[in-house]
mmCIF file of C-alpha atoms in Angstrom:
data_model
loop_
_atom_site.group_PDB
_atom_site.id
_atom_site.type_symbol
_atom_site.label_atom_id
_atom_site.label_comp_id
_atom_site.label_asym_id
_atom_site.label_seq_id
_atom_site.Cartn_x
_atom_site.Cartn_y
_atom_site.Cartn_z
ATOM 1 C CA UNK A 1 135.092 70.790 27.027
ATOM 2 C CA UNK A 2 133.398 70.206 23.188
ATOM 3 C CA UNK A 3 135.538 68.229 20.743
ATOM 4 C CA UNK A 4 135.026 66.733 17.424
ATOM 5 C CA UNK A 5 135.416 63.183 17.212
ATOM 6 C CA UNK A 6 138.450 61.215 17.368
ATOM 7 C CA UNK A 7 140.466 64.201 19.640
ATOM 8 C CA UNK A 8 141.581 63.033 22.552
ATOM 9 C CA UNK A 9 141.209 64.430 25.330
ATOM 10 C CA UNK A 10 143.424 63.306 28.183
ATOM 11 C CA UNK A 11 140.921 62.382 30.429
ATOM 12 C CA UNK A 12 138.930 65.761 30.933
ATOM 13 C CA UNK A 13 135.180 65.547 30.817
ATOM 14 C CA UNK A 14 133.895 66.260 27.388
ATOM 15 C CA UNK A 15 131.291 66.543 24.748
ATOM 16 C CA UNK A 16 131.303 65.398 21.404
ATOM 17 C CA UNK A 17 130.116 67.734 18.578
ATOM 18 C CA UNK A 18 130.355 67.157 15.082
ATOM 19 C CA UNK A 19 131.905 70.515 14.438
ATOM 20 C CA UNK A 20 133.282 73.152 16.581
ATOM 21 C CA UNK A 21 133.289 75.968 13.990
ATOM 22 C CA UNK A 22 129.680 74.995 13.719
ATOM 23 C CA UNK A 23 128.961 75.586 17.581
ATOM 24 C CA UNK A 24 130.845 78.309 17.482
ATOM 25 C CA UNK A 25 128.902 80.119 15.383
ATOM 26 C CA UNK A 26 125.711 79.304 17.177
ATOM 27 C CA UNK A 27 126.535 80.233 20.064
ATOM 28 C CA UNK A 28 128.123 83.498 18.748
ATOM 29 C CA UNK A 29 124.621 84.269 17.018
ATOM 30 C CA UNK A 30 122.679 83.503 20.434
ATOM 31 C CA UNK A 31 125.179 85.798 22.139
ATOM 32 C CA UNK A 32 125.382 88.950 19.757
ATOM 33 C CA UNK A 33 121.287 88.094 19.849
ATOM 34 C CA UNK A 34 121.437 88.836 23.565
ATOM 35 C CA UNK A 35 123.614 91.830 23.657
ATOM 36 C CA UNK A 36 124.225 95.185 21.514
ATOM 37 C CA UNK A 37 127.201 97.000 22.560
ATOM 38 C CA UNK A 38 128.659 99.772 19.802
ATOM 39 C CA UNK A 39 131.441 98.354 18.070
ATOM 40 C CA UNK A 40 134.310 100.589 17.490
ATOM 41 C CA UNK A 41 136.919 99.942 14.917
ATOM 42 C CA UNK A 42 140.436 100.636 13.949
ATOM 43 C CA UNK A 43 142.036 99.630 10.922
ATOM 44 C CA UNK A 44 145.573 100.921 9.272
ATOM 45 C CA UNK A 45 149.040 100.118 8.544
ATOM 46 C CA UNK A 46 150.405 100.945 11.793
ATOM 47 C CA UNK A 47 149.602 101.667 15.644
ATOM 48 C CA UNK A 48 145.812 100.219 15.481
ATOM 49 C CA UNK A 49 146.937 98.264 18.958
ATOM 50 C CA UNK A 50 147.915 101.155 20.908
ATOM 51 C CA UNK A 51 144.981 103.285 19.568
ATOM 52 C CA UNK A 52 142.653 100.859 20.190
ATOM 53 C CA UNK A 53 144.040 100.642 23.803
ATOM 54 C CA UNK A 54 143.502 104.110 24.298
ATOM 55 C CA UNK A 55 140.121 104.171 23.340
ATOM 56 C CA UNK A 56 139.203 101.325 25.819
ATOM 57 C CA UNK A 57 141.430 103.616 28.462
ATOM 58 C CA UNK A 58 139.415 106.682 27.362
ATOM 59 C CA UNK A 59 135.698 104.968 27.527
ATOM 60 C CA UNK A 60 137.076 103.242 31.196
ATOM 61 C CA UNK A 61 138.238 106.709 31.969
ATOM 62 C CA UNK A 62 134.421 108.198 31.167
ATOM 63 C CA UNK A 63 132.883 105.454 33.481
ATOM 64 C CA UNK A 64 131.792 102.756 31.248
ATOM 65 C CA UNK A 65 132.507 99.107 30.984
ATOM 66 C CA UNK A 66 134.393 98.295 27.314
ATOM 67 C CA UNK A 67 135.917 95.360 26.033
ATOM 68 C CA UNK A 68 138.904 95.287 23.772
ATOM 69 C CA UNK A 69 139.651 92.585 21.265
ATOM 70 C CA UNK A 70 143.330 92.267 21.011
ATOM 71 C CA UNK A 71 145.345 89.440 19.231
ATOM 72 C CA UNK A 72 148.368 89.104 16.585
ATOM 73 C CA UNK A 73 146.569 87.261 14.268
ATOM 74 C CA UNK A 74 142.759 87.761 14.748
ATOM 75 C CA UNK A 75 140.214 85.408 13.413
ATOM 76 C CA UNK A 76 136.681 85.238 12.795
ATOM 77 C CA UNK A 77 136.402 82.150 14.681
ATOM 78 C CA UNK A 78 138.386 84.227 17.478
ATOM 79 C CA UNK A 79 136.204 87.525 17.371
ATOM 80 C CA UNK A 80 133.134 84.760 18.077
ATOM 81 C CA UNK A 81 135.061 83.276 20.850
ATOM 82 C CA UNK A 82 135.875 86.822 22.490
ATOM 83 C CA UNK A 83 132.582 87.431 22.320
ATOM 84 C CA UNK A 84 130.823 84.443 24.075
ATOM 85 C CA UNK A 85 133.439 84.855 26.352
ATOM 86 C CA UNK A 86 134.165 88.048 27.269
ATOM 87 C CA UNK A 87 130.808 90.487 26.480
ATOM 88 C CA UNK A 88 127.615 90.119 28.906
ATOM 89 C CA UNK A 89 124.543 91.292 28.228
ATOM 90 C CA UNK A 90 124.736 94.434 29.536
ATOM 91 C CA UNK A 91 128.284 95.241 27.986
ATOM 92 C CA UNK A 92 127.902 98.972 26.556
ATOM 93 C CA UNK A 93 130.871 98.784 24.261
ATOM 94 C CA UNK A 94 133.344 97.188 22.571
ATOM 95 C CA UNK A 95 136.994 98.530 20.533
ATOM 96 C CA UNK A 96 138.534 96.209 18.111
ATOM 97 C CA UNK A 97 141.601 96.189 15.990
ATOM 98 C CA UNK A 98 140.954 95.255 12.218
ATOM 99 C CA UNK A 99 144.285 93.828 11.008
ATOM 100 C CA UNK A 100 144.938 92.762 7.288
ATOM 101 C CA UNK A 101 146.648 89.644 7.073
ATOM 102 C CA UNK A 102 145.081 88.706 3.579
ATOM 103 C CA UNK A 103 142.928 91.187 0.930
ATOM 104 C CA UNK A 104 140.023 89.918 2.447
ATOM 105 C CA UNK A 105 140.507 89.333 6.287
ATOM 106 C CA UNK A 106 139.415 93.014 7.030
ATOM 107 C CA UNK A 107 136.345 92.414 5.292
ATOM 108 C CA UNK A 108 135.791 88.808 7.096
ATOM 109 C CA UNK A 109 136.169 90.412 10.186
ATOM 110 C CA UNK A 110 133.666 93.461 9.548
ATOM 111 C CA UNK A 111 131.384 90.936 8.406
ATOM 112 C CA UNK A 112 131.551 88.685 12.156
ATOM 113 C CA UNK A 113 131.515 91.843 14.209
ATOM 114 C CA UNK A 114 130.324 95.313 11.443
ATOM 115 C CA UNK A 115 131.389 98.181 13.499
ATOM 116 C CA UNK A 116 129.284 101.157 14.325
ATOM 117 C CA UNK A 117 131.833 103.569 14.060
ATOM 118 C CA UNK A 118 135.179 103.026 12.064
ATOM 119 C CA UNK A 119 138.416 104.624 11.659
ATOM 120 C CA UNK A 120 141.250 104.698 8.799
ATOM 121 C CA UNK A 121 144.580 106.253 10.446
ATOM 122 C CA UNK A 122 147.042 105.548 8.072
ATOM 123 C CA UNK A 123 148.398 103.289 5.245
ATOM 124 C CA UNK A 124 152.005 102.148 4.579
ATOM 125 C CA UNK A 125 153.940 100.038 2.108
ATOM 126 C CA UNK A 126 154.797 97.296 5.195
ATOM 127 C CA UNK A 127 152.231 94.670 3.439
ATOM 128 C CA UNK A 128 153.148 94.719 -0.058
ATOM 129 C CA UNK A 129 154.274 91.334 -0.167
ATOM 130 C CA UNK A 130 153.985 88.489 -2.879
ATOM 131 C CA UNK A 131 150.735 86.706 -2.150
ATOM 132 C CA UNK A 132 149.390 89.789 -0.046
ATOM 133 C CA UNK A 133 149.128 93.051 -1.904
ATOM 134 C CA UNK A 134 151.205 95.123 -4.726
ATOM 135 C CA UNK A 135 150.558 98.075 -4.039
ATOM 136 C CA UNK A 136 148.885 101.287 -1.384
ATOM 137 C CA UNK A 137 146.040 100.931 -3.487
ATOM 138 C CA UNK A 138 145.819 97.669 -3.007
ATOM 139 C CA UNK A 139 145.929 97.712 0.843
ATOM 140 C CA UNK A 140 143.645 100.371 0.912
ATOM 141 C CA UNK A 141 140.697 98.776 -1.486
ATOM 142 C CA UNK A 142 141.174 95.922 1.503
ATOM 143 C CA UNK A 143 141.346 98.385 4.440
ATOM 144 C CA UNK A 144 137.997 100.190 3.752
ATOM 145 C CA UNK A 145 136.241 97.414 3.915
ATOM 146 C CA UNK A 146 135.876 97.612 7.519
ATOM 147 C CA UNK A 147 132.909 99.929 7.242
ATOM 148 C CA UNK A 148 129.441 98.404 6.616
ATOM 149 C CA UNK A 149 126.894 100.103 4.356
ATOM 150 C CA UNK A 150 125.063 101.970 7.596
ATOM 151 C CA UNK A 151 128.285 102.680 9.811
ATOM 152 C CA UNK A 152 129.867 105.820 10.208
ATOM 153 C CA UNK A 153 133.277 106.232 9.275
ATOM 154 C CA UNK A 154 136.405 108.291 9.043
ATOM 155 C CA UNK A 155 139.372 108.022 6.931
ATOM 156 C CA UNK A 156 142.769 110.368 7.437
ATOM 157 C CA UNK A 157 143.059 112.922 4.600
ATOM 158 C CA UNK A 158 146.684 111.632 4.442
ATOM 159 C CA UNK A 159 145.840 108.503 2.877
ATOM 160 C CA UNK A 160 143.892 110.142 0.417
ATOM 161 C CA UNK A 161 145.970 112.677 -0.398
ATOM 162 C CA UNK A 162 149.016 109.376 -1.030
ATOM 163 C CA UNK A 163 146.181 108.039 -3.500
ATOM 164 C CA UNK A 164 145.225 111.195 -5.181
ATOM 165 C CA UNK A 165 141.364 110.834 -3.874
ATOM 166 C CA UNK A 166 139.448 113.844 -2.290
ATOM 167 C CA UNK A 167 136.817 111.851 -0.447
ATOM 168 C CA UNK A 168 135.443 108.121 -0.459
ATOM 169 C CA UNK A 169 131.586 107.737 -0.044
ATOM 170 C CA UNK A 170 130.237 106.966 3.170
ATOM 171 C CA UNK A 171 132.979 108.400 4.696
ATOM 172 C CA UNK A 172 133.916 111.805 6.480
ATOM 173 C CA UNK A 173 137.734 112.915 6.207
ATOM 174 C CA UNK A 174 139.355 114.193 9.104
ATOM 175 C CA UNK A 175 142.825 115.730 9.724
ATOM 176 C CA UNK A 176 145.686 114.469 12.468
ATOM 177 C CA UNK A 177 145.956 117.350 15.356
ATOM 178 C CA UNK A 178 148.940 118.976 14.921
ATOM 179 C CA UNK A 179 148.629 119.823 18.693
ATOM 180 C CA UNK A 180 148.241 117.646 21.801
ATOM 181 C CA UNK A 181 145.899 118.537 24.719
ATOM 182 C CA UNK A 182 148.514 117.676 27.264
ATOM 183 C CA UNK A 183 151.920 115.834 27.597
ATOM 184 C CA UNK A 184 152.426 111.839 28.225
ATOM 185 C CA UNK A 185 155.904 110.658 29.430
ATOM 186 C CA UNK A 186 154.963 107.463 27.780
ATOM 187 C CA UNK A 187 153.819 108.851 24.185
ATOM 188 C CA UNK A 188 156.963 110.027 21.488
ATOM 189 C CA UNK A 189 156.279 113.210 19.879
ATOM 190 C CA UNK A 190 155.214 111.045 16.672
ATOM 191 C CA UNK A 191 152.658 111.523 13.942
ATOM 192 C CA UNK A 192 151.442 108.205 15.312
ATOM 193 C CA UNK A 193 150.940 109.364 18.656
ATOM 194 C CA UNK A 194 148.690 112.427 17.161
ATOM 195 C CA UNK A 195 146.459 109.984 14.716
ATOM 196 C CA UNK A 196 145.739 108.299 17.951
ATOM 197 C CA UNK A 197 144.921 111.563 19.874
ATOM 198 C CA UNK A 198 143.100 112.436 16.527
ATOM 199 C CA UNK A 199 140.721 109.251 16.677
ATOM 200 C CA UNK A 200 140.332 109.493 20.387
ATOM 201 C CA UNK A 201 139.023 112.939 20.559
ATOM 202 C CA UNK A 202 136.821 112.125 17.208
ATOM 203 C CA UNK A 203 135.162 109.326 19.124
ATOM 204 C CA UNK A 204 134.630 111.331 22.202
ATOM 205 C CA UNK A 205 132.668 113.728 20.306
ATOM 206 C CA UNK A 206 130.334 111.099 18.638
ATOM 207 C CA UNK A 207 129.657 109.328 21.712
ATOM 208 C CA UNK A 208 129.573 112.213 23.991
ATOM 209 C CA UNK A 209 132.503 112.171 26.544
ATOM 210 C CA UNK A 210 133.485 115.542 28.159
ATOM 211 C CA UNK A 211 136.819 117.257 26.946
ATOM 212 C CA UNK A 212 138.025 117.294 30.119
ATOM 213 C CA UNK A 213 137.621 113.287 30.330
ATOM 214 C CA UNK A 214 139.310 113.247 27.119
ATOM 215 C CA UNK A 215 142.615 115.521 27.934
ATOM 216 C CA UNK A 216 142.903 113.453 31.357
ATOM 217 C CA UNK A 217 142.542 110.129 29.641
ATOM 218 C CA UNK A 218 145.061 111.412 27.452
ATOM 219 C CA UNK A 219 148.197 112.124 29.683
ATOM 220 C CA UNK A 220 147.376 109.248 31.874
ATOM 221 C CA UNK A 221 147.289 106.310 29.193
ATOM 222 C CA UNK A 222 149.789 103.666 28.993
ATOM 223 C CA UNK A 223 150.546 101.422 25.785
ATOM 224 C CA UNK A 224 149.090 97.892 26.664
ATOM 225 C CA UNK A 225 150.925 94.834 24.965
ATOM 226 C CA UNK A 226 154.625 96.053 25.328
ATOM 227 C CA UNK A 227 154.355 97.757 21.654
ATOM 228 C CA UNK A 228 155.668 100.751 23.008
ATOM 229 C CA UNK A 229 157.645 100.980 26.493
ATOM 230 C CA UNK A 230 159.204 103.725 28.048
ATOM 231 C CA UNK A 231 161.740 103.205 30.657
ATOM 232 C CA UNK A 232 164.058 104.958 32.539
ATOM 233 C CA UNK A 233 168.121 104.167 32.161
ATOM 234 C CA UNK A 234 170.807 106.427 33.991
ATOM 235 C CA UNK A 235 167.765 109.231 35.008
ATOM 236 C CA UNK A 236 166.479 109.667 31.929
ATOM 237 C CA UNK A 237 164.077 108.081 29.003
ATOM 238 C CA UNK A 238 164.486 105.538 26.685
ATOM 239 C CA UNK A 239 162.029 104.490 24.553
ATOM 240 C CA UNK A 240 162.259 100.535 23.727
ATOM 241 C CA UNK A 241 161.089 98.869 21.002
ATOM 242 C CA UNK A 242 161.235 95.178 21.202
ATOM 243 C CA UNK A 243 158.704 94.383 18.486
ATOM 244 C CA UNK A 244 159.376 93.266 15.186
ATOM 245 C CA UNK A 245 161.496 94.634 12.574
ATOM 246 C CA UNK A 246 159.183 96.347 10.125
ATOM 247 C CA UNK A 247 159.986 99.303 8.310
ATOM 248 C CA UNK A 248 156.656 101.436 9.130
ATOM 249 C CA UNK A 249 156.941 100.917 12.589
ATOM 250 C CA UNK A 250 160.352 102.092 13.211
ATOM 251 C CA UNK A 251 160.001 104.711 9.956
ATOM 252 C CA UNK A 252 157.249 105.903 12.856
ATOM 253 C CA UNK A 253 160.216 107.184 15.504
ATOM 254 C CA UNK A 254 161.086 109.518 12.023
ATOM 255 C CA UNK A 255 157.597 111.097 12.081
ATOM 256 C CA UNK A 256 157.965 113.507 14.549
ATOM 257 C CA UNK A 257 155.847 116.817 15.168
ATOM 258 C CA UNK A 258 158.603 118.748 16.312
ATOM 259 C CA UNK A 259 161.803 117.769 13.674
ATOM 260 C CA UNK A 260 163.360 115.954 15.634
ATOM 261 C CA UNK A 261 165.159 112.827 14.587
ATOM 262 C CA UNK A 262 165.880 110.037 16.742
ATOM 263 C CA UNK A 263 169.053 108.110 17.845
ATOM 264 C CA UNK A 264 167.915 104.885 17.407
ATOM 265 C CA UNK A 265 170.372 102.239 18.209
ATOM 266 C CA UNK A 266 169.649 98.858 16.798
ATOM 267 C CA UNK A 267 169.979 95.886 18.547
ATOM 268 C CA UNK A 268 168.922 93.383 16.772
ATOM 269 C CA UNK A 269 167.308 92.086 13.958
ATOM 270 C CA UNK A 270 164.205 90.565 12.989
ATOM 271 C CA UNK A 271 161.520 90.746 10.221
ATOM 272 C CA UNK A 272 159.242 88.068 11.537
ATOM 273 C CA UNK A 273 157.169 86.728 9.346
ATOM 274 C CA UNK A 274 157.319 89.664 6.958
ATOM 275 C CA UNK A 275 159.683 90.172 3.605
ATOM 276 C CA UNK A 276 161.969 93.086 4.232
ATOM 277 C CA UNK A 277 161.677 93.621 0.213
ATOM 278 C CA UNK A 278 158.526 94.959 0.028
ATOM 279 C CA UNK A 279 159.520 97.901 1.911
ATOM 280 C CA UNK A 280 162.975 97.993 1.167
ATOM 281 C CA UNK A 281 163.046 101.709 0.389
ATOM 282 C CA UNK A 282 161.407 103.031 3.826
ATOM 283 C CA UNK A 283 164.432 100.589 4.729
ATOM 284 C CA UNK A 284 166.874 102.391 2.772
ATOM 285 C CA UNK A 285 165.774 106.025 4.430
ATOM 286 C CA UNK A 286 165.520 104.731 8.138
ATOM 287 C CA UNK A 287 169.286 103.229 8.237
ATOM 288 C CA UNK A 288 170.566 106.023 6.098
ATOM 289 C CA UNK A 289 170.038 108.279 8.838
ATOM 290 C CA UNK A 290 173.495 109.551 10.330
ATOM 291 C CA UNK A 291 171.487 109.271 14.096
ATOM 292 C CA UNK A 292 170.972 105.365 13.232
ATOM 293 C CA UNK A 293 173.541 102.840 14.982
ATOM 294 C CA UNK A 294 173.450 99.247 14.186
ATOM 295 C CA UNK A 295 175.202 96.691 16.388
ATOM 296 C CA UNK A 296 177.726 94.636 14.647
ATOM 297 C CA UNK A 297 176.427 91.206 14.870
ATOM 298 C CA UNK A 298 176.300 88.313 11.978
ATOM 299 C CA UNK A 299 172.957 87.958 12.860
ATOM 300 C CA UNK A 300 172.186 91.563 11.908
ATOM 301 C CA UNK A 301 174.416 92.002 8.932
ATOM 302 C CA UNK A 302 172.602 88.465 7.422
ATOM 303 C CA UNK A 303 169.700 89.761 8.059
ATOM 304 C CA UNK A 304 169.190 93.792 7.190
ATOM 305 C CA UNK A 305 169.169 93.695 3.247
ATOM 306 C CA UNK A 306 170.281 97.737 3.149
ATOM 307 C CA UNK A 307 173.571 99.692 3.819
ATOM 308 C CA UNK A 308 173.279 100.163 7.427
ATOM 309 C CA UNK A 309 176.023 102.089 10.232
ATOM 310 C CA UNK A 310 177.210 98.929 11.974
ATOM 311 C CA UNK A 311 179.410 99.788 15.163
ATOM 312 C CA UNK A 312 180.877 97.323 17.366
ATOM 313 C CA UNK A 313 180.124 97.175 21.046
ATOM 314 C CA UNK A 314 181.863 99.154 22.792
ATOM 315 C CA UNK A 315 180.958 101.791 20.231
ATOM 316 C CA UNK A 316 177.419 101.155 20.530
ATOM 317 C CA UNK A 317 177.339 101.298 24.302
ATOM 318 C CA UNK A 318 179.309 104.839 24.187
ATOM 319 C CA UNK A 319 176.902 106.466 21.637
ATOM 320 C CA UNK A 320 174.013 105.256 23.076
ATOM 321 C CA UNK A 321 174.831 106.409 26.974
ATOM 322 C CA UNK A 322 175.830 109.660 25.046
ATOM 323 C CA UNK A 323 172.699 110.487 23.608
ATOM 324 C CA UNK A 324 170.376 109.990 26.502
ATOM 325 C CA UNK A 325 168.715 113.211 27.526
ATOM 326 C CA UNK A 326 167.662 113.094 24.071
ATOM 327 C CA UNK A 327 165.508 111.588 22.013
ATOM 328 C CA UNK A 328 166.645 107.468 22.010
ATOM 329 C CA UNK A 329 164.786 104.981 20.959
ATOM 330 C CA UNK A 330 166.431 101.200 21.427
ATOM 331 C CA UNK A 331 165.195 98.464 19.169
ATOM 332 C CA UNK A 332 165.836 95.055 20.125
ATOM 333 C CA UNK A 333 163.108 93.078 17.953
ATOM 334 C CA UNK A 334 161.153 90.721 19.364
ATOM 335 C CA UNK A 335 162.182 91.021 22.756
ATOM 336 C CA UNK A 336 159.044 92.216 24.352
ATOM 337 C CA UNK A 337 157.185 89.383 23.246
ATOM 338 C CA UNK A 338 158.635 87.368 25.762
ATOM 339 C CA UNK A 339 156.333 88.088 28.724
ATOM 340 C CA UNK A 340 159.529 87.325 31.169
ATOM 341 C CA UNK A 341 161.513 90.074 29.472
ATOM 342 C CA UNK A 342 162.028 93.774 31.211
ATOM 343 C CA UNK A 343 163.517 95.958 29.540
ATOM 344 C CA UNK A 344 165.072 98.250 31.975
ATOM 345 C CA UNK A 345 166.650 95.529 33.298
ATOM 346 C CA UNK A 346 168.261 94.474 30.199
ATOM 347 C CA UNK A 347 169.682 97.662 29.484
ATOM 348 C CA UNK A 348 171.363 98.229 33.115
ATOM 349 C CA UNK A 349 172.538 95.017 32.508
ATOM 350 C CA UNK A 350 173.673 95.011 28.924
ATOM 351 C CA UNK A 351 175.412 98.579 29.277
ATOM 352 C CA UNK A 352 176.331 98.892 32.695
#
């Protein structure tokens, strides 16, 4: 174990360095020295964790060894340590998620790992926050960054079109499939699920996996990381959202490629770290929705700063076993996080 001086260390064998962002760094430079795997990255507003997830399934799914970087709040001084850690030698690629948590960490990231291939799915008003950004534009001049000078790059016509831009240089523009290439009991029918199709057929193409490798990786993905679970409750599907509150993200259950608007019965509650304010009209539209049920809690009324459908719970309970056979989507936010927490169980217990 390396520690700078003065940290204890209960006992455990140790070195003393003088800094460990210092080794860190060296040892990240003699390990991307060693190894050259092609970098794929994913950057946008929402769903970069469960595309990047799928890519990793679709490359695993071709016959190659990948590594996927995955974290809530990813550093540079992380990315090194994934690195050392987790990529040999021999380690043909790697998929990364390129989150903005300040104007500049997308850039700070590109810069530790530059990807060699880069995609743009989608922008939202979710980080318009005091301190963060004030407006698309802003989040998008951030967003881009993730593209060195010599990578190739593409960016979903849908943002530009939001920004009034035909094209940005050094990048190629490409449209979301408005069809799927085959059905997956775990996927919504959501414009998020097709950006993710989208980006995993474009990087099949570029790197040269079969369409055949690509439909079956398809239909046989599962989300990683609890972001998205589908369950089964009374024979039929559920789809359970136990992530944070944030408007995007359940705005996303609205973005359907059939119509089709969900029942979503709320739960609970819970904007994390993020202020509700900056996105307070993609608020107003999602509990506006005559399909929307709310649970009648303090916690929730305190907390949701829009009109909202609160029902109490027996209410609740009968309009949500009503609608199933439909399409339901359950949000109890931040549930999932808790790696003890299954959510089929809590429903059959909850409602049963």
């Amino acid at each position: 174990m390396a520690v700078e001086q003065g940290v204890e260390t209960g006992g455990f064998p140790s070195i003393e360095v003088t800094s460990l962002t210092e080794l860190s760094s060296r040892l990240y430079e003699e390990a991307r020295r060693k190894s050259n795997p092609y970098i794929i990255g994913v950057t946008g507003s929402v769903g970069k964790t469960t595309t990047v997830a799928f890519l990793e399934h679709l490359i695993r799914e071709a016959g190659y060894p990948v590594t996927r970087f995955w974290s809530k709040r990813l550093t540079p001084l992380l990315v090194q340590c994934h690195y050392i850690n987790r990529v040999d030698v021999d380690t043909p690629f790697v998929v990364m998620e390129y989150s903005a948590y300040g104007a500049d960490h997308v850039e700070q990231l590109s810069q530790v790992l530059p990807p060699n291939i880069a995609f743009l799915s989608n922008i939202y008003d979710m980080h318009i926050n005091p301190g963060m950004f004030e407006s698309k534009k802003d989040i998008f001049d951030s967003k881009i960054r993730i593209r060195p000078g010599d990578a190739t790059g593409f960016i979903n016509n849908a943002v530009l079109q939001e920004l009034g831009m035909r094209d940005v240089k050094g990048w190629s523009n490409f449209s979301v499939d408005d069809e799927l290439s085959g059905f997956n009991p775990h996927l919504p029918l959501t414009l998020r699920t097709a950006e993710l199709h989208t980006v995993g057929r474009i990087l099949a193409d570029n790197i040269g996996i079969p369409t055949d490798t690509f439909r079956r990786a398809f239909t046989t993905f599962e989300p990683q990381e609890r972001r998205l679970v589908s369950v089964q409750y009374e024979r039929a599907r559920v789809f359970f959202d136990g992530e944070v509150t944030v408007g995007a993200r359940q705005w996303s259950w609205f973005e359907t490629l059939d119509g089709r608007v969900p029942t979503l019965m709320v739960d609970h509650i819970h904007f994390g770290d993020e202020d509700p304010n900056g996105y307070i009209k993609m608020l107003r539209e999602i509990f506006a929705s005559p399909e929307t049920y709310v649970l009648d809690t303090e916690s929730n009324r305190q907390s949701l700063p829009v009109s909202a459908n609160f029902v109490d719970e027996q209410k609740f309970g009968s309009v949500f076993k009503k609608a199933l056979g439909g399409y339901v989507v359950y949000h109890k936010a931040m549930s999932t996080r808790d790696p003890n927490f299954d959510p089929e169980t809590y429903l059959h217990q909850r409602w049963n």
